């Protein structure tokens, strides 16, 4: 698909599969930065493990902090002071992201989201937690579809190993 015009730089969804160290993370980070700065709305990163989410939180604080975006980590028992309302970018495990999205649905604040980045998208096939990621992504697709402007929320999925990329 095209990158600009009516493509991903203007809010179209993206499923990105490339080998490890091919730049998937950089692409997602730049898209999230662009969406947050242009719209003034929030980014949500979904990562499968607490350790990965902690590392991502640290790196995004350095990267995004220079332009004034506040990054908060939501994992395990951790969350930043002020919660989601005080963040521009939320980095979450699957379970915490699901909880945040549920709360946004309850409070009708889903329009606060500009972009959701789901890393390790191949976790959809995980026998223990894949169902929750699938449920979460289904909710996000519902949110996107119910908005008149489908570019209001951009979904980005990344993985180094997506054997069924053509069917996604």
PDB file of N, CA and C in Angstrom, residues 27-84:
ATOM      1  N   UNK A  27       9.551   2.603  12.305  1.00  0.00           N
ATOM      2  CA  UNK A  27       8.384   3.007  11.517  1.00  0.00           C
ATOM      3  C   UNK A  27       7.203   3.301  12.446  1.00  0.00           C
ATOM      4  N   UNK A  28       6.928   2.403  13.379  1.00  0.00           N
ATOM      5  CA  UNK A  28       5.801   2.587  14.300  1.00  0.00           C
ATOM      6  C   UNK A  28       6.010   3.806  15.197  1.00  0.00           C
ATOM      7  N   UNK A  29       7.226   3.982  15.693  1.00  0.00           N
ATOM      8  CA  UNK A  29       7.505   5.117  16.579  1.00  0.00           C
ATOM      9  C   UNK A  29       7.324   6.447  15.855  1.00  0.00           C
ATOM     10  N   UNK A  30       7.759   6.520  14.610  1.00  0.00           N
ATOM     11  CA  UNK A  30       7.607   7.752  13.835  1.00  0.00           C
ATOM     12  C   UNK A  30       6.131   8.007  13.503  1.00  0.00           C
ATOM     13  N   UNK A  31       5.398   6.952  13.137  1.00  0.00           N
ATOM     14  CA  UNK A  31       3.958   7.119  12.882  1.00  0.00           C
ATOM     15  C   UNK A  31       3.232   7.604  14.139  1.00  0.00           C
ATOM     16  N   UNK A  32       3.559   7.010  15.288  1.00  0.00           N
ATOM     17  CA  UNK A  32       2.905   7.413  16.542  1.00  0.00           C
ATOM     18  C   UNK A  32       3.255   8.855  16.895  1.00  0.00           C
ATOM     19  N   UNK A  33       4.506   9.214  16.733  1.00  0.00           N
ATOM     20  CA  UNK A  33       4.932  10.590  17.011  1.00  0.00           C
ATOM     21  C   UNK A  33       4.178  11.569  16.114  1.00  0.00           C
ATOM     22  N   UNK A  34       4.120  11.255  14.838  1.00  0.00           N
ATOM     23  CA  UNK A  34       3.408  12.105  13.875  1.00  0.00           C
ATOM     24  C   UNK A  34       1.935  12.257  14.259  1.00  0.00           C
ATOM     25  N   UNK A  35       1.281  11.143  14.544  1.00  0.00           N
ATOM     26  CA  UNK A  35      -0.154  11.192  14.868  1.00  0.00           C
ATOM     27  C   UNK A  35      -0.408  11.992  16.150  1.00  0.00           C
ATOM     28  N   UNK A  36       0.405  11.782  17.177  1.00  0.00           N
ATOM     29  CA  UNK A  36       0.216  12.501  18.445  1.00  0.00           C
ATOM     30  C   UNK A  36       0.437  13.999  18.281  1.00  0.00           C
ATOM     31  N   UNK A  37       1.512  14.367  17.604  1.00  0.00           N
ATOM     32  CA  UNK A  37       1.817  15.788  17.448  1.00  0.00           C
ATOM     33  C   UNK A  37       0.805  16.499  16.555  1.00  0.00           C
ATOM     34  N   UNK A  38       0.376  15.846  15.489  1.00  0.00           N
ATOM     35  CA  UNK A  38      -0.573  16.492  14.574  1.00  0.00           C
ATOM     36  C   UNK A  38      -1.980  16.581  15.149  1.00  0.00           C
ATOM     37  N   UNK A  39      -2.383  15.568  15.893  1.00  0.00           N
ATOM     38  CA  UNK A  39      -3.772  15.528  16.366  1.00  0.00           C
ATOM     39  C   UNK A  39      -3.946  16.016  17.801  1.00  0.00           C
ATOM     40  N   UNK A  40      -2.869  16.002  18.582  1.00  0.00           N
ATOM     41  CA  UNK A  40      -2.986  16.334  19.997  1.00  0.00           C
ATOM     42  C   UNK A  40      -3.644  15.229  20.808  1.00  0.00           C
ATOM     43  N   UNK A  41      -3.794  14.055  20.176  1.00  0.00           N
ATOM     44  CA  UNK A  41      -4.411  12.922  20.870  1.00  0.00           C
ATOM     45  C   UNK A  41      -3.344  11.908  21.270  1.00  0.00           C
ATOM     46  N   UNK A  42      -3.749  10.760  21.764  1.00  0.00           N
ATOM     47  CA  UNK A  42      -2.859   9.808  22.422  1.00  0.00           C
ATOM     48  C   UNK A  42      -2.475   8.616  21.552  1.00  0.00           C
ATOM     49  N   UNK A  43      -1.365   7.995  21.963  1.00  0.00           N
ATOM     50  CA  UNK A  43      -0.917   6.743  21.358  1.00  0.00           C
ATOM     51  C   UNK A  43      -0.967   5.654  22.415  1.00  0.00           C
ATOM     52  N   UNK A  44      -1.288   4.460  21.970  1.00  0.00           N
ATOM     53  CA  UNK A  44      -1.318   3.293  22.848  1.00  0.00           C
ATOM     54  C   UNK A  44      -0.440   2.213  22.216  1.00  0.00           C
ATOM     55  N   UNK A  45       0.577   1.783  22.941  1.00  0.00           N
ATOM     56  CA  UNK A  45       1.446   0.695  22.505  1.00  0.00           C
ATOM     57  C   UNK A  45       1.045  -0.560  23.264  1.00  0.00           C
ATOM     58  N   UNK A  46       0.902  -1.669  22.546  1.00  0.00           N
ATOM     59  CA  UNK A  46       0.553  -2.952  23.161  1.00  0.00           C
ATOM     60  C   UNK A  46       1.727  -3.903  22.954  1.00  0.00           C
ATOM     61  N   UNK A  47       2.278  -4.376  24.060  1.00  0.00           N
ATOM     62  CA  UNK A  47       3.414  -5.295  24.028  1.00  0.00           C
ATOM     63  C   UNK A  47       3.079  -6.527  24.860  1.00  0.00           C
ATOM     64  N   UNK A  48       3.638  -7.675  24.519  1.00  0.00           N
ATOM     65  CA  UNK A  48       3.194  -8.904  25.173  1.00  0.00           C
ATOM     66  C   UNK A  48       3.750  -9.155  26.576  1.00  0.00           C
ATOM     67  N   UNK A  49       4.904  -8.609  26.899  1.00  0.00           N
ATOM     68  CA  UNK A  49       5.557  -8.965  28.169  1.00  0.00           C
ATOM     69  C   UNK A  49       5.931  -7.720  28.964  1.00  0.00           C
ATOM     70  N   UNK A  50       5.899  -7.844  30.285  1.00  0.00           N
ATOM     71  CA  UNK A  50       6.233  -6.738  31.176  1.00  0.00           C
ATOM     72  C   UNK A  50       7.644  -6.235  30.892  1.00  0.00           C
ATOM     73  N   UNK A  51       8.599  -7.129  30.741  1.00  0.00           N
ATOM     74  CA  UNK A  51       9.987  -6.713  30.529  1.00  0.00           C
ATOM     75  C   UNK A  51      10.132  -5.898  29.238  1.00  0.00           C
ATOM     76  N   UNK A  52       9.453  -6.313  28.185  1.00  0.00           N
ATOM     77  CA  UNK A  52       9.504  -5.593  26.910  1.00  0.00           C
ATOM     78  C   UNK A  52       8.804  -4.237  27.051  1.00  0.00           C
ATOM     79  N   UNK A  53       7.689  -4.212  27.762  1.00  0.00           N
ATOM     80  CA  UNK A  53       6.952  -2.960  27.967  1.00  0.00           C
ATOM     81  C   UNK A  53       7.776  -1.973  28.799  1.00  0.00           C
ATOM     82  N   UNK A  54       8.492  -2.453  29.799  1.00  0.00           N
ATOM     83  CA  UNK A  54       9.339  -1.566  30.606  1.00  0.00           C
ATOM     84  C   UNK A  54      10.450  -0.958  29.761  1.00  0.00           C
ATOM     85  N   UNK A  55      11.090  -1.778  28.950  1.00  0.00           N
ATOM     86  CA  UNK A  55      12.159  -1.280  28.082  1.00  0.00           C
ATOM     87  C   UNK A  55      11.618  -0.279  27.071  1.00  0.00           C
ATOM     88  N   UNK A  56      10.462  -0.554  26.506  1.00  0.00           N
ATOM     89  CA  UNK A  56       9.848   0.352  25.533  1.00  0.00           C
ATOM     90  C   UNK A  56       9.488   1.678  26.197  1.00  0.00           C
ATOM     91  N   UNK A  57       8.979   1.618  27.410  1.00  0.00           N
ATOM     92  CA  UNK A  57       8.645   2.837  28.151  1.00  0.00           C
ATOM     93  C   UNK A  57       9.887   3.695  28.335  1.00  0.00           C
ATOM     94  N   UNK A  58      10.990   3.075  28.745  1.00  0.00           N
ATOM     95  CA  UNK A  58      12.245   3.820  28.927  1.00  0.00           C
ATOM     96  C   UNK A  58      12.715   4.463  27.617  1.00  0.00           C
ATOM     97  N   UNK A  59      12.689   3.708  26.539  1.00  0.00           N
ATOM     98  CA  UNK A  59      13.199   4.256  25.277  1.00  0.00           C
ATOM     99  C   UNK A  59      12.287   5.358  24.727  1.00  0.00           C
ATOM    100  N   UNK A  60      10.973   5.185  24.863  1.00  0.00           N
ATOM    101  CA  UNK A  60      10.058   6.212  24.360  1.00  0.00           C
ATOM    102  C   UNK A  60      10.119   7.488  25.199  1.00  0.00           C
ATOM    103  N   UNK A  61      10.382   7.359  26.488  1.00  0.00           N
ATOM    104  CA  UNK A  61      10.534   8.563  27.314  1.00  0.00           C
ATOM    105  C   UNK A  61      11.680   9.418  26.789  1.00  0.00           C
ATOM    106  N   UNK A  62      12.764   8.785  26.392  1.00  0.00           N
ATOM    107  CA  UNK A  62      13.894   9.534  25.830  1.00  0.00           C
ATOM    108  C   UNK A  62      13.535  10.114  24.470  1.00  0.00           C
ATOM    109  N   UNK A  63      12.931   9.316  23.620  1.00  0.00           N
ATOM    110  CA  UNK A  63      12.626   9.716  22.249  1.00  0.00           C
ATOM    111  C   UNK A  63      11.533  10.778  22.206  1.00  0.00           C
ATOM    112  N   UNK A  64      10.418  10.540  22.879  1.00  0.00           N
ATOM    113  CA  UNK A  64       9.273  11.440  22.824  1.00  0.00           C
ATOM    114  C   UNK A  64       9.367  12.592  23.820  1.00  0.00           C
ATOM    115  N   UNK A  65      10.123  12.394  24.885  1.00  0.00           N
ATOM    116  CA  UNK A  65      10.243  13.438  25.900  1.00  0.00           C
ATOM    117  C   UNK A  65      10.823  14.728  25.361  1.00  0.00           C
ATOM    118  N   UNK A  66      11.652  14.626  24.343  1.00  0.00           N
ATOM    119  CA  UNK A  66      12.282  15.819  23.771  1.00  0.00           C
ATOM    120  C   UNK A  66      11.284  16.726  23.060  1.00  0.00           C
ATOM    121  N   UNK A  67      10.116  16.206  22.711  1.00  0.00           N
ATOM    122  CA  UNK A  67       9.089  17.030  22.056  1.00  0.00           C
ATOM    123  C   UNK A  67       7.882  17.262  22.960  1.00  0.00           C
ATOM    124  N   UNK A  68       8.038  16.927  24.239  1.00  0.00           N
ATOM    125  CA  UNK A  68       6.993  17.232  25.211  1.00  0.00           C
ATOM    126  C   UNK A  68       5.885  16.213  25.369  1.00  0.00           C
ATOM    127  N   UNK A  69       6.043  15.016  24.787  1.00  0.00           N
ATOM    128  CA  UNK A  69       5.027  13.978  24.984  1.00  0.00           C
ATOM    129  C   UNK A  69       5.347  13.206  26.261  1.00  0.00           C
ATOM    130  N   UNK A  70       4.341  13.020  27.103  1.00  0.00           N
ATOM    131  CA  UNK A  70       4.528  12.286  28.352  1.00  0.00           C
ATOM    132  C   UNK A  70       4.217  10.811  28.122  1.00  0.00           C
ATOM    133  N   UNK A  71       5.192   9.967  28.427  1.00  0.00           N
ATOM    134  CA  UNK A  71       5.066   8.522  28.238  1.00  0.00           C
ATOM    135  C   UNK A  71       4.838   7.870  29.592  1.00  0.00           C
ATOM    136  N   UNK A  72       3.837   6.996  29.661  1.00  0.00           N
ATOM    137  CA  UNK A  72       3.547   6.268  30.892  1.00  0.00           C
ATOM    138  C   UNK A  72       3.484   4.777  30.628  1.00  0.00           C
ATOM    139  N   UNK A  73       3.987   4.014  31.562  1.00  0.00           N
ATOM    140  CA  UNK A  73       3.961   2.564  31.457  1.00  0.00           C
ATOM    141  C   UNK A  73       2.859   1.962  32.305  1.00  0.00           C
ATOM    142  N   UNK A  74       2.079   1.068  31.707  1.00  0.00           N
ATOM    143  CA  UNK A  74       0.983   0.380  32.388  1.00  0.00           C
ATOM    144  C   UNK A  74       1.262  -1.110  32.286  1.00  0.00           C
ATOM    145  N   UNK A  75       1.814  -1.684  33.351  1.00  0.00           N
ATOM    146  CA  UNK A  75       2.163  -3.102  33.332  1.00  0.00           C
ATOM    147  C   UNK A  75       2.254  -3.604  34.753  1.00  0.00           C
ATOM    148  N   UNK A  76       1.873  -4.872  34.944  1.00  0.00           N
ATOM    149  CA  UNK A  76       1.896  -5.410  36.295  1.00  0.00           C
ATOM    150  C   UNK A  76       1.082  -4.514  37.203  1.00  0.00           C
ATOM    151  N   UNK A  77       1.673  -4.111  38.306  1.00  0.00           N
ATOM    152  CA  UNK A  77       1.007  -3.199  39.237  1.00  0.00           C
ATOM    153  C   UNK A  77       1.385  -1.749  39.011  1.00  0.00           C
ATOM    154  N   UNK A  78       2.074  -1.459  37.929  1.00  0.00           N
ATOM    155  CA  UNK A  78       2.567  -0.107  37.678  1.00  0.00           C
ATOM    156  C   UNK A  78       1.627   0.690  36.791  1.00  0.00           C
ATOM    157  N   UNK A  79       1.537   1.970  37.124  1.00  0.00           N
ATOM    158  CA  UNK A  79       0.921   2.947  36.241  1.00  0.00           C
ATOM    159  C   UNK A  79       1.415   4.310  36.693  1.00  0.00           C
ATOM    160  N   UNK A  80       1.509   5.265  35.785  1.00  0.00           N
ATOM    161  CA  UNK A  80       2.046   6.578  36.150  1.00  0.00           C
ATOM    162  C   UNK A  80       1.070   7.372  37.009  1.00  0.00           C
ATOM    163  N   UNK A  81       1.623   8.325  37.745  1.00  0.00           N
ATOM    164  CA  UNK A  81       0.779   9.225  38.531  1.00  0.00           C
ATOM    165  C   UNK A  81      -0.176   9.943  37.578  1.00  0.00           C
ATOM    166  N   UNK A  82      -1.420   9.986  37.922  1.00  0.00           N
ATOM    167  CA  UNK A  82      -2.423  10.626  37.075  1.00  0.00           C
ATOM    168  C   UNK A  82      -3.052   9.683  36.061  1.00  0.00           C
ATOM    169  N   UNK A  83      -2.496   8.456  35.949  1.00  0.00           N
ATOM    170  CA  UNK A  83      -3.059   7.445  35.073  1.00  0.00           C
ATOM    171  C   UNK A  83      -3.011   7.837  33.598  1.00  0.00           C
ATOM    172  N   UNK A  84      -3.921   7.259  32.844  1.00  0.00           N
ATOM    173  CA  UNK A  84      -3.956   7.446  31.398  1.00  0.00           C
ATOM    174  C   UNK A  84      -4.227   8.901  31.017  1.00  0.00           C
TER     175      UNK A  84
END
